[in-house]
Coordinates of C-alpha atoms and ligand atoms in Angstrom, one line a residue:
M1 CA 11.4 13.2 -20.2
L2 CA 8.3 11.6 -21.9
F3 CA 7.1 13.6 -24.4
A4 CA 9.9 16.5 -25.1
T5 CA 10.0 16.7 -28.5
R6 CA 6.3 17.2 -28.9
I7 CA 7.6 20.7 -27.5
A8 CA 7.8 21.9 -31.3
G9 CA 6.9 25.3 -31.9
V10 CA 9.7 27.2 -32.5
A11 CA 11.9 28.3 -29.3
P12 CA 9.9 25.7 -27.4
L13 CA 12.0 23.3 -28.6
L14 CA 14.1 24.4 -25.9
L15 CA 12.1 22.2 -23.6
A16 CA 13.6 19.0 -25.4
A17 CA 16.4 19.6 -22.0
A18 CA 14.1 18.6 -19.4
S19 CA 13.0 15.2 -19.2
S20 CA 9.6 13.9 -19.5
V21 CA 7.8 10.4 -20.4
Y22 CA 7.9 12.0 -24.3
G23 CA 11.7 12.7 -24.2
A24 CA 14.0 13.8 -26.2
T25 CA 16.8 11.5 -26.9
T26 CA 20.0 12.5 -27.0
E27 CA 23.2 11.4 -29.3
S28 CA 20.5 8.8 -30.5
T29 CA 18.5 11.3 -32.1
T30 CA 20.4 11.7 -34.8
T31 CA 20.9 8.2 -35.8
T32 CA 17.4 7.7 -36.1
T33 CA 16.9 8.4 -39.2
T34 CA 19.7 5.4 -40.9
T35 CA 17.7 2.5 -39.1
T36 CA 15.5 0.3 -41.6
T37 CA 16.9 -1.6 -44.1
T38 CA 18.9 -4.4 -43.1
T39 CA 17.4 -7.6 -42.6
T40 CA 18.6 -11.1 -43.5
G41 CA 15.8 -12.6 -45.3
Q42 CA 12.4 -13.6 -44.2
S43 CA 11.3 -13.7 -40.1
T44 CA 9.8 -17.0 -38.9
F45 CA 8.4 -16.3 -36.0
E46 CA 5.9 -19.0 -35.7
V47 CA 2.3 -18.3 -34.0
D48 CA -0.9 -19.8 -34.5
L49 CA -3.0 -17.2 -33.2
N50 CA -6.3 -19.5 -32.8
K51 CA -4.2 -21.3 -29.8
T52 CA -3.6 -19.4 -26.5
A53 CA -0.8 -21.6 -25.7
S54 CA 1.0 -20.7 -28.7
V55 CA 0.0 -17.0 -28.4
K56 CA 1.5 -17.2 -24.6
S57 CA 4.5 -19.2 -25.9
A58 CA 5.2 -16.1 -28.3
A59 CA 4.6 -13.7 -25.4
K60 CA 6.9 -15.6 -23.4
T61 CA 9.7 -15.7 -26.0
I62 CA 9.5 -11.7 -26.4
A63 CA 9.3 -11.1 -22.6
K64 CA 12.3 -12.9 -22.3
H65 CA 14.2 -10.7 -24.7
L66 CA 12.5 -7.6 -23.3
I67 CA 14.1 -8.3 -19.8
S68 CA 17.7 -8.9 -21.1
Y69 CA 17.8 -4.9 -21.6
Y70 CA 17.1 -4.7 -17.9
T71 CA 20.5 -4.9 -16.2
G72 CA 19.5 -2.6 -13.1
N73 CA 19.9 -5.5 -10.5
Q74 CA 23.8 -6.3 -11.6
P75 CA 26.7 -4.8 -9.2
G76 CA 27.1 -1.1 -9.7
Q77 CA 23.5 -0.5 -11.3
T78 CA 20.3 0.9 -10.1
I79 CA 17.6 -1.3 -9.3
G80 CA 13.9 -1.0 -11.5
I81 CA 15.8 1.4 -13.9
L82 CA 16.7 0.5 -17.6
P83 CA 20.1 1.7 -18.4
G84 CA 19.9 5.7 -18.0
P85 CA 18.9 8.4 -17.8
P86 CA 20.9 10.1 -20.7
P87 CA 23.5 10.6 -20.8
D88 CA 24.5 7.8 -18.8
G89 CA 22.4 5.5 -20.8
S90 CA 19.2 5.1 -23.2
Y91 CA 16.7 5.5 -21.2
Y92 CA 14.8 7.7 -19.1
W93 CA 13.8 6.8 -16.3
W94 CA 9.9 6.9 -16.6
E95 CA 10.2 4.3 -19.3
A96 CA 11.1 1.6 -16.9
G97 CA 8.0 2.2 -15.1
A98 CA 6.3 1.7 -18.0
M99 CA 8.0 -1.6 -18.2
W100 CA 7.4 -3.0 -15.7
G101 CA 3.6 -2.3 -16.5
T102 CA 3.8 -3.9 -19.6
F103 CA 5.1 -7.2 -17.8
I104 CA 2.3 -7.2 -15.0
D105 CA -0.1 -7.3 -17.9
Y106 CA 2.1 -9.8 -19.3
W107 CA 2.0 -11.9 -15.7
H108 CA -2.0 -11.1 -15.7
Y109 CA -2.8 -12.4 -19.4
T110 CA -0.7 -15.5 -19.5
G111 CA -0.3 -16.7 -15.7
D112 CA 3.4 -16.8 -16.3
S113 CA 4.8 -15.2 -13.1
T114 CA 8.8 -15.7 -13.8
Y115 CA 9.1 -11.7 -14.1
N116 CA 7.2 -11.3 -10.9
A117 CA 9.6 -10.6 -8.4
V118 CA 11.8 -8.6 -10.5
T119 CA 9.0 -6.6 -11.2
Q120 CA 8.0 -5.9 -7.6
Q121 CA 11.6 -5.6 -6.7
S122 CA 11.7 -2.7 -8.9
I123 CA 8.5 -1.1 -8.4
V124 CA 9.4 -1.2 -4.6
F125 CA 12.4 0.3 -5.0
Q126 CA 11.7 3.6 -7.4
A127 CA 8.7 4.3 -5.6
D128 CA 11.1 5.7 -2.6
A129 CA 9.9 4.8 0.7
P130 CA 8.5 6.2 2.9
Q131 CA 6.7 8.6 0.7
N132 CA 6.4 6.4 -1.9
S133 CA 5.2 8.7 -4.7
F134 CA 7.9 7.7 -7.5
M135 CA 10.0 11.3 -6.5
S136 CA 13.7 9.8 -5.7
P137 CA 15.8 13.1 -5.7
N138 CA 18.1 11.2 -8.1
W139 CA 15.1 11.8 -10.6
T140 CA 14.8 15.3 -10.1
A141 CA 16.5 16.5 -13.4
S142 CA 14.1 14.4 -15.6
L143 CA 10.9 14.1 -13.3
G144 CA 7.9 15.3 -15.1
N145 CA 4.1 14.6 -14.0
D146 CA 3.8 12.4 -16.8
D147 CA 6.9 10.3 -15.7
Q148 CA 5.9 10.3 -12.3
G149 CA 2.2 9.6 -13.6
F150 CA 3.6 6.5 -15.9
W151 CA 5.2 4.8 -12.8
G152 CA 1.7 5.7 -10.8
M153 CA -0.1 3.6 -13.9
S154 CA 1.8 0.3 -13.0
A155 CA 1.4 0.6 -9.7
M156 CA -2.5 1.0 -10.0
L157 CA -2.4 -1.8 -12.7
A158 CA -0.6 -4.0 -9.9
A159 CA -3.9 -3.4 -7.4
E160 CA -6.7 -3.8 -10.1
V161 CA -4.8 -7.2 -11.3
N162 CA -3.8 -8.4 -7.7
F163 CA -0.3 -8.1 -8.6
P164 CA 1.7 -10.0 -5.5
L165 CA 1.9 -8.1 -2.5
V166 CA 5.6 -7.3 -1.3
P167 CA 5.1 -8.0 2.5
G168 CA 6.6 -5.3 4.5
E169 CA 6.4 -3.3 1.7
A170 CA 3.8 -0.3 0.9
D171 CA 1.1 -1.9 -1.4
W172 CA 0.6 -0.8 -4.5
L173 CA -2.4 1.2 -4.1
E174 CA -0.6 3.1 -1.8
M175 CA 2.1 4.3 -4.1
A176 CA -1.1 4.8 -6.8
Q177 CA -2.4 7.5 -3.9
A178 CA 0.7 8.8 -3.0
V179 CA 1.5 10.1 -6.8
F180 CA -2.2 11.2 -6.9
N181 CA -1.7 12.7 -3.6
T182 CA 1.1 15.1 -4.6
Q183 CA -0.4 15.7 -8.2
A184 CA -3.4 17.1 -6.4
A185 CA -1.7 19.0 -4.0
P186 CA -2.1 22.9 -4.3
D187 CA 1.8 23.2 -5.2
R188 CA 1.1 21.3 -8.6
H189 CA -2.1 23.2 -9.2
D190 CA -2.6 27.2 -10.5
D191 CA -4.8 28.6 -12.7
E192 CA -3.2 29.8 -16.1
C193 CA -4.8 28.5 -18.8
G194 CA -7.7 27.8 -16.5
G195 CA -6.2 25.2 -14.8
G196 CA -4.5 21.7 -15.8
L197 CA -1.1 20.3 -14.5
R198 CA 2.0 21.9 -16.1
W199 CA 4.4 19.6 -18.1
Q200 CA 7.3 19.6 -15.6
I201 CA 7.2 19.4 -11.4
Y202 CA 10.1 21.4 -10.5
P203 CA 10.3 25.2 -11.8
S204 CA 13.7 24.8 -12.9
N205 CA 13.0 22.0 -15.2
A206 CA 12.3 23.3 -18.9
G207 CA 9.3 22.6 -19.7
Y208 CA 7.6 24.3 -16.4
D209 CA 5.5 26.4 -18.7
Y210 CA 4.1 23.8 -21.0
K211 CA 0.9 22.4 -19.9
N212 CA 0.5 18.9 -22.0
T213 CA -1.9 16.5 -22.3
I214 CA 0.2 13.9 -21.0
A215 CA 0.4 15.1 -17.9
N216 CA -3.2 15.6 -17.5
A217 CA -3.9 12.1 -19.0
C218 CA -2.0 10.6 -16.0
F219 CA -3.6 12.6 -13.8
F220 CA -7.1 11.9 -15.3
N221 CA -6.3 8.1 -15.7
L222 CA -5.0 7.4 -12.2
G223 CA -7.9 9.6 -10.7
A224 CA -10.4 7.5 -12.3
R225 CA -8.8 4.1 -12.1
L226 CA -8.9 5.4 -8.3
A227 CA -12.1 5.8 -8.2
R228 CA -13.3 2.9 -9.3
Y229 CA -11.0 0.7 -7.1
T230 CA -11.7 2.6 -4.2
D231 CA -15.5 3.9 -4.7
N232 CA -14.1 7.2 -3.6
S233 CA -15.5 10.5 -5.2
T234 CA -12.7 12.7 -4.4
Y235 CA -10.9 11.3 -7.2
S236 CA -13.5 11.1 -9.5
K237 CA -14.3 14.6 -9.4
W238 CA -10.4 15.2 -10.1
A239 CA -10.6 13.0 -13.2
E240 CA -13.7 15.0 -14.6
K241 CA -12.9 18.3 -13.9
T242 CA -9.5 16.9 -15.4
F243 CA -10.6 15.7 -18.4
N244 CA -12.9 18.7 -18.9
W245 CA -9.9 21.3 -18.7
I246 CA -8.3 18.9 -21.8
R247 CA -11.7 19.2 -23.7
D248 CA -12.4 23.1 -23.3
V249 CA -8.6 24.1 -23.5
G250 CA -8.8 22.3 -27.3
Y251 CA -6.3 19.5 -26.7
I252 CA -9.2 17.2 -27.9
D253 CA -11.0 18.8 -30.6
K254 CA -14.8 18.0 -31.8
N255 CA -13.7 15.1 -34.1
W256 CA -11.5 13.3 -31.4
N257 CA -8.2 14.1 -32.6
I258 CA -6.0 14.5 -29.5
Y259 CA -3.4 17.1 -29.2
D260 CA -0.2 17.3 -27.3
G261 CA -0.3 21.0 -25.7
G262 CA 0.0 24.6 -25.2
H263 CA 2.4 27.0 -23.3
V264 CA 1.3 29.5 -20.7
P265 CA 2.6 32.4 -21.8
Q266 CA 0.3 32.2 -25.0
N267 CA -2.8 30.7 -22.5
C268 CA -2.2 27.6 -23.8
T269 CA -3.5 28.6 -27.6
D270 CA -0.5 27.8 -29.4
I271 CA -1.7 24.2 -29.5
N272 CA 1.1 21.7 -30.5
K273 CA -1.1 19.6 -33.4
V274 CA 1.0 16.6 -33.3
Q275 CA -0.5 12.9 -32.7
W276 CA 0.6 10.4 -30.4
S277 CA -0.2 7.2 -29.8
A278 CA 0.3 6.9 -26.2
N279 CA -1.5 10.4 -25.6
A280 CA -4.5 8.8 -27.3
A281 CA -3.8 5.6 -25.0
I282 CA -3.9 7.4 -21.7
I283 CA -7.0 9.0 -22.1
I284 CA -8.8 6.3 -23.7
H285 CA -8.2 4.1 -20.7
G286 CA -9.5 6.7 -17.9
V287 CA -12.4 7.4 -20.1
A288 CA -13.7 4.0 -20.5
I289 CA -13.2 3.3 -16.6
M290 CA -15.3 6.4 -16.4
Y291 CA -17.9 5.0 -18.5
N292 CA -17.9 1.3 -16.7
M293 CA -18.3 3.2 -13.7
T294 CA -20.5 5.3 -13.7
E295 CA -22.6 4.1 -16.8
D296 CA -23.2 7.5 -18.3
A297 CA -23.7 7.0 -22.2
E298 CA -23.6 11.0 -22.8
Q299 CA -20.9 12.0 -20.7
W300 CA -18.4 9.1 -21.0
G301 CA -20.1 6.7 -23.5
K302 CA -20.0 9.3 -26.4
P303 CA -16.4 10.4 -25.9
L304 CA -15.3 6.8 -25.6
T305 CA -16.8 5.6 -28.6
G306 CA -15.5 9.0 -30.8
L307 CA -11.7 8.6 -29.5
V308 CA -11.6 4.9 -29.8
N309 CA -13.2 5.5 -33.5
R310 CA -10.8 8.5 -34.5
T311 CA -7.6 6.9 -33.0
L312 CA -8.2 3.2 -34.6
E313 CA -8.7 5.4 -38.1
F314 CA -5.8 7.8 -37.1
F315 CA -3.1 5.3 -36.2
F316 CA -4.0 2.2 -37.6
P317 CA -4.1 3.0 -41.5
K318 CA -4.5 0.2 -43.5
G319 CA -5.3 -2.1 -39.9
I320 CA -1.4 -1.4 -38.8
L321 CA -0.6 0.0 -36.1
V322 CA 2.0 3.5 -36.8
E323 CA 3.0 6.2 -34.8
R324 CA 2.2 8.7 -37.6
A325 CA 4.2 11.6 -35.9
C326 CA 7.6 10.2 -36.8
E327 CA 7.1 6.7 -38.6
L328 CA 7.1 7.9 -41.9
S329 CA 7.5 5.9 -44.6
D330 CA 11.0 7.0 -46.0
R331 CA 12.5 7.9 -42.5
L332 CA 12.3 6.9 -39.1
L333 CA 12.4 10.1 -36.6
C334 CA 11.2 8.3 -33.6
N335 CA 13.2 8.6 -30.1
I336 CA 13.9 6.3 -27.9
D337 CA 10.8 7.3 -25.9
Q338 CA 8.2 7.1 -28.9
H339 CA 9.4 3.6 -29.9
S340 CA 7.4 2.5 -27.1
F341 CA 4.6 4.3 -27.2
K342 CA 2.4 1.8 -29.6
G343 CA 2.3 -0.9 -26.6
Y344 CA 0.4 1.4 -24.3
L345 CA -2.0 2.4 -27.0
L346 CA -2.8 -1.8 -27.3
R347 CA -2.5 -2.0 -23.9
S348 CA -5.6 0.9 -23.0
L349 CA -7.7 -0.2 -26.2
A350 CA -7.6 -3.8 -24.6
T351 CA -8.6 -2.6 -21.3
A352 CA -11.2 -0.4 -23.2
A353 CA -13.2 -3.1 -25.1
L354 CA -13.0 -5.2 -21.8
M355 CA -14.3 -1.9 -19.6
A356 CA -17.0 -1.4 -22.1
P357 CA -17.9 -3.8 -24.6
D358 CA -20.9 -2.9 -26.3
L359 CA -19.4 0.0 -27.0
V360 CA -15.9 -0.4 -28.6
R361 CA -14.8 -3.9 -28.6
E362 CA -15.7 -4.9 -31.9
P363 CA -13.8 -1.9 -33.7
I364 CA -10.8 -2.8 -31.0
V365 CA -10.5 -6.6 -31.6
K366 CA -11.0 -6.3 -35.0
A367 CA -8.1 -4.0 -35.4
F368 CA -6.0 -6.4 -33.4
K369 CA -6.4 -8.9 -36.0
T370 CA -4.9 -6.9 -38.9
N371 CA -2.5 -5.6 -36.5
I372 CA -1.1 -9.0 -35.3
E373 CA -0.1 -10.1 -38.5
G374 CA 2.2 -7.0 -38.9
V375 CA 3.6 -7.8 -35.7
I376 CA 4.1 -11.2 -36.0
D377 CA 6.1 -10.5 -39.6
S378 CA 8.4 -8.1 -38.0
C379 CA 9.8 -10.6 -35.2
L380 CA 12.8 -13.0 -35.8
P381 CA 12.5 -16.2 -34.5
D382 CA 14.3 -15.6 -30.9
G383 CA 11.6 -13.0 -30.1
T384 CA 13.5 -9.8 -31.9
C385 CA 10.3 -7.7 -32.7
G386 CA 11.1 -4.2 -35.3
Y387 CA 9.9 -1.2 -34.9
R388 CA 8.0 -1.0 -38.0
W389 CA 5.0 -3.4 -38.3
N390 CA 3.9 -2.3 -42.2
V391 CA 6.8 -3.5 -43.8
G392 CA 6.2 -7.3 -43.4
K393 CA 9.7 -8.4 -42.3
Y394 CA 11.8 -6.8 -39.6
D395 CA 13.4 -3.9 -40.0
G396 CA 16.6 -4.1 -38.5
D397 CA 15.8 -0.9 -35.9
V398 CA 17.9 -1.0 -32.9
S399 CA 19.3 1.9 -32.4
N400 CA 16.4 3.7 -30.7
G401 CA 15.1 1.8 -27.6
P402 CA 15.0 -1.8 -28.9
A403 CA 13.3 -2.2 -25.4
G404 CA 10.4 0.6 -26.3
Q405 CA 9.5 -1.4 -29.2
E406 CA 10.0 -4.9 -27.7
M407 CA 7.4 -3.8 -25.0
S408 CA 4.9 -2.9 -27.6
A409 CA 5.4 -6.4 -29.3
L410 CA 5.2 -8.0 -26.2
A411 CA 1.6 -5.8 -25.7
A412 CA 0.6 -7.0 -29.1
F413 CA 0.6 -10.6 -27.7
T414 CA -0.5 -10.3 -24.5
T415 CA -3.5 -8.2 -25.5
Y416 CA -4.7 -10.6 -28.5
L417 CA -5.9 -12.9 -25.4
I418 CA -8.7 -10.3 -25.5
T419 CA -10.3 -12.0 -28.8
E420 CA -12.9 -14.5 -28.6
E421 CA -10.4 -17.6 -29.7
H422 CA -9.2 -17.3 -26.3
E423 CA -10.2 -17.9 -22.6
A424 CA -12.2 -15.0 -20.8
V425 CA -9.2 -12.6 -19.4
K426 CA -9.6 -12.3 -15.5
P427 CA -11.5 -9.4 -14.5
L428 CA -10.1 -6.0 -12.8
V429 CA -10.7 -6.0 -9.6
T430 CA -11.7 -3.6 -7.0
N431 CA -11.5 -2.9 -3.2
N432 CA -14.9 -4.6 -3.3
T433 CA -14.6 -7.1 -5.5
G434 CA -11.7 -9.1 -4.1
G435 CA -9.1 -6.5 -4.4
Q436 CA -6.0 -7.5 -2.1
S437 CA -4.2 -4.2 -2.2
R438 CA -5.6 -1.6 1.1
G439 CA -4.2 1.6 0.5
N440 CA -3.8 4.4 2.5
P441 CA -5.4 7.8 1.5
N442 CA -3.2 9.9 3.2
A443 CA 0.3 8.6 1.3
G444 CA 2.6 10.5 -0.3
G445 CA 2.4 13.0 2.7
T446 CA 3.6 16.7 2.0
P447 CA 5.6 16.7 -1.1
A448 CA 9.4 16.3 0.8
T449 CA 10.9 16.2 -2.1
V450 CA 10.7 19.2 -3.9
M451 CA 14.1 20.4 -3.0
S452 CA 15.3 23.9 -2.3
M453 CA 16.9 25.4 -5.2
S454 CA 20.3 25.5 -3.9
E455 CA 19.6 21.8 -3.8
L456 CA 18.2 21.5 -7.0
T457 CA 21.0 23.3 -9.4
E458 CA 23.9 21.3 -7.4
R459 CA 22.4 18.1 -8.1
D460 CA 20.9 18.8 -12.0
K461 CA 24.2 20.9 -12.8
A462 CA 25.4 17.9 -14.6
G463 CA 22.5 16.2 -15.9
A464 CA 19.6 19.4 -16.8
G465 CA 22.1 21.9 -17.7
V466 CA 24.1 19.6 -20.2
L467 CA 21.3 18.0 -21.3
T468 CA 20.3 21.5 -22.5
A469 CA 23.1 22.3 -24.3
F470 CA 23.3 19.3 -26.0
V471 CA 19.7 17.7 -26.8
V472 CA 18.7 21.5 -28.0
C473 CA 21.7 21.2 -30.8
S474 CA 20.6 17.9 -31.6
I475 CA 17.2 17.9 -31.7
L476 CA 16.9 20.8 -33.6
G477 CA 17.5 19.2 -37.2
T478 CA 15.4 16.6 -36.5
Y479 CA 12.5 18.0 -35.1
F480 CA 12.3 21.2 -36.9
F481 CA 10.0 18.7 -39.0
L482 CA 7.5 18.2 -36.3
A483 CA 7.1 22.0 -35.6
T484 CA 6.3 22.5 -38.7
G485 CA 4.9 19.6 -41.1
I486 CA 3.1 17.7 -38.5
G487 CA -0.3 18.4 -39.7
E488 CA -0.1 17.7 -42.9
M489 CA 2.2 14.7 -42.4
R490 CA 3.8 15.9 -45.4
S491 CA 7.3 14.4 -46.4
Q492 CA 9.5 17.3 -46.5
N493 CA 13.5 17.4 -45.7
Ligands
NAG1 C1 -8.7 -19.3 -36.6 O1 -10.3 -19.3 -36.4 C2 -11.1 -18.9 -37.5 C3 -12.5 -18.7 -36.6 O2 -12.4 -18.5 -35.8 C4 -10.9 -19.1 -38.4 O3 -11.7 -18.4 -39.7 C5 -9.4 -19.2 -39.3 O4 -9.2 -19.9 -40.3 C6 -8.7 -20.0 -38.1 N1 -7.2 -19.6 -38.4 C7 -6.1 -20.6 -38.5 C8 -5.2 -20.3 -39.0 O5 -6.3 -22.0 -38.0
NAG2 C1 19.5 7.3 -6.1 O1 20.9 7.5 -6.1 C2 21.6 6.6 -5.4 C3 23.1 7.0 -5.8 O2 23.4 6.3 -6.6 C4 21.6 4.9 -4.8 O3 22.4 5.0 -4.2 C5 19.7 5.0 -4.8 O4 20.2 3.9 -4.6 C6 19.3 5.6 -6.2 N1 17.9 5.5 -5.8 C7 17.1 5.2 -6.3 C8 15.3 5.2 -6.1 O5 17.2 4.9 -7.8
NAG3 C1 -7.1 31.3 -21.0 O1 -7.8 30.2 -21.0 C2 -8.7 29.8 -20.5 C3 -9.0 28.8 -20.7 O2 -9.2 28.3 -22.0 C4 -10.0 30.7 -20.7 O3 -10.9 30.3 -19.7 C5 -9.4 32.0 -20.0 O4 -10.8 33.1 -20.1 C6 -8.6 32.5 -20.8 N1 -7.8 33.9 -20.2 C7 -7.5 34.8 -21.3 C8 -7.0 36.0 -20.3 O5 -7.8 34.7 -22.7
NAG4 C1 -16.0 5.3 -37.3 O1 -17.3 6.0 -37.4 C2 -17.7 6.1 -38.5 C3 -18.9 6.6 -39.0 O2 -19.7 6.0 -38.0 C4 -17.6 4.3 -39.3 O3 -18.1 4.2 -41.0 C5 -16.3 4.3 -39.0 O4 -16.5 2.5 -39.7 C6 -15.7 3.9 -37.9 N1 -14.4 3.2 -37.8 C7 -14.0 2.8 -37.2 C8 -12.7 2.4 -37.1 O5 -14.8 2.0 -36.3
NAG5 C1 -17.8 -3.1 -16.8 O1 -16.8 -3.9 -17.1 C2 -16.9 -5.3 -16.8 C3 -15.8 -6.1 -16.9 O2 -14.9 -6.2 -16.0 C4 -18.1 -5.7 -17.8 O3 -18.3 -7.0 -17.5 C5 -19.2 -4.8 -18.2 O4 -20.0 -4.9 -19.3 C6 -19.0 -3.3 -17.9 N1 -19.7 -2.2 -18.0 C7 -20.2 -2.1 -18.9 C8 -21.3 -0.9 -18.9 O5 -20.4 -1.8 -20.4
NAG6 C1 -11.8 -2.0 0.9 O1 -12.3 -3.2 2.0 C2 -12.1 -3.8 3.1 C3 -12.1 -5.3 2.9 O2 -13.5 -5.3 2.7 C4 -12.7 -2.8 4.2 O3 -12.4 -3.3 5.4 C5 -12.5 -1.3 3.4 O4 -13.1 -0.6 4.5 C6 -12.4 -1.0 2.4 N1 -11.9 0.3 2.2 C7 -12.7 1.5 1.4 C8 -12.0 2.2 1.4 O5 -13.8 1.0 1.2
NAG7 C1 -11.2 9.5 -0.6 O1 -10.5 10.3 -0.7 C2 -9.8 11.4 -0.5 C3 -8.5 12.2 -1.1 O2 -7.4 11.0 -1.1 C4 -9.6 11.3 1.1 O3 -8.8 12.7 1.7 C5 -10.4 10.7 1.6 O4 -10.1 10.8 3.0 C6 -10.7 9.6 1.3 N1 -12.3 8.8 1.9 C7 -12.3 7.7 2.0 C8 -13.6 7.2 3.2 O5 -11.2 7.2 2.4

């Protein structure tokens, strides 16, 4: 359900029912506006930013808090996922995929392997062998290309950092290839809007007629990284084609703003101009990889510089990261999914700084240094961190996916280790530079999990159908704002 709510427009609010990375939340949506006020005095989260050990220790405290939201390995729960998906719990399936990626980065940046075993177990389990393409029929009702993509990108990260492999199981690269192959398969592509992936995988899911940035960004990102890791140009060709499509269709404008998507019946010209940090994150990451690989200043260097510049300007007003589409000064409209977005942007910017130091490292490090002060202020001594980083204290926001904001806070500390006060971060490996993941170019096979209509209907009756009715009701009120006022960021009621 990753990006559901952004499907604004008017009727498109219906799409909130499908479930993809930018998902709508259900009951919690209505409570989003009631956050923010309660604090009990000063937060005293102590960190010495010049001391590597202190930054790592801060990350450790937050990581411990983050894992407390995971109950998947308790009896009766599902391994690998956060409580959900709605209505069984708050979190859509994709978000756990993103969380394990956050923990992989945690290990990579800090060397603390405390969460490696649970991360390995979770990714392997949700990859759903033997296909290993993260398409378990359990999640059909909430499976968009972006949802699948987020798990695939975490598997890819595992390969790039030489995250320990699990003997006897599919390796990380193979999982990323399986996701890529299912997304590159003919059944995911058509000529509507001149190309591009649809948001949803299954025609039965609301949102199938939306071709959005995040679905294509994830595919682009994976293609770029697979190309770098394997040196196989099939992946880079897809990456290039996909990035060009995103630009040609106008989802990235000439000033490097990144918009959300458009609908097939309108030939994707009804662009929803809401800007999310997660879209910027996944695109910038992919462009930085393409630049590093090709060293092409014109084709990839210019877009990278432009995108990073615009992203820092837009999302870091006063030097602190703000999710401007929903984190308004007087109200918080961010749903559970959106509460996790900031972390992806920080992690992607860190990678971009490492992949293209000459072009973008300086402004990114500068932003990290101002931003971290806000993050520190937002945390309590036990590692509970708030969502807002620009209010100088813990904001008491617990009603919308505390796991998401905790992931973001963790990312803020781990990525801070790229600044010059700290030892050099280990490079991302490739097959030729020490990568242990060997992969399988044919992973994923035929999309065996594309179920017949009757199976789908049966399975999703309880999921999609109920959600549709419910979400549409609750979302309309809150998100009409997004559909209308987002361009001006105006505050209306
Ligand atoms: C951290 O180091 C920078 C220079 O690298 C210095 O300007 C700053 O004062 C130091 N901060 C603390 C708290 O020691
Ligand atoms: C899918 O759901 C079934 C039934 O609840 C469960 O046994 C299985 O472990 C789940 N698989 C995944 C990949 O979550
Ligand atoms: C639809 O959009 C694509 C991509 O922008 C464009 O190439 C095509 O000409 C458009 N088709 C129509 C009928 O406008
Ligand atoms: C973006 O680019 C403009 C023009 O080169 C520059 O003045 C500005 O400082 C840049 N912003 C950031 C955040 O790097
Ligand atoms: C590519 O990334 C490596 C770090 O992995 C970095 O040392 C190198 O300078 C980068 N190349 C370019 C062109 O920026
Ligand atoms: C990856 O590296 C291994 C070991 O060097 C080599 O045998 C294999 O052919 C490489 N795979 C690819 C796809 O290049
Ligand atoms: C490159 O990747 C493509 C797509 O997965 C695959 O069909 C092809 O066999 C790969 N080539 C090599 C040399 O691994």
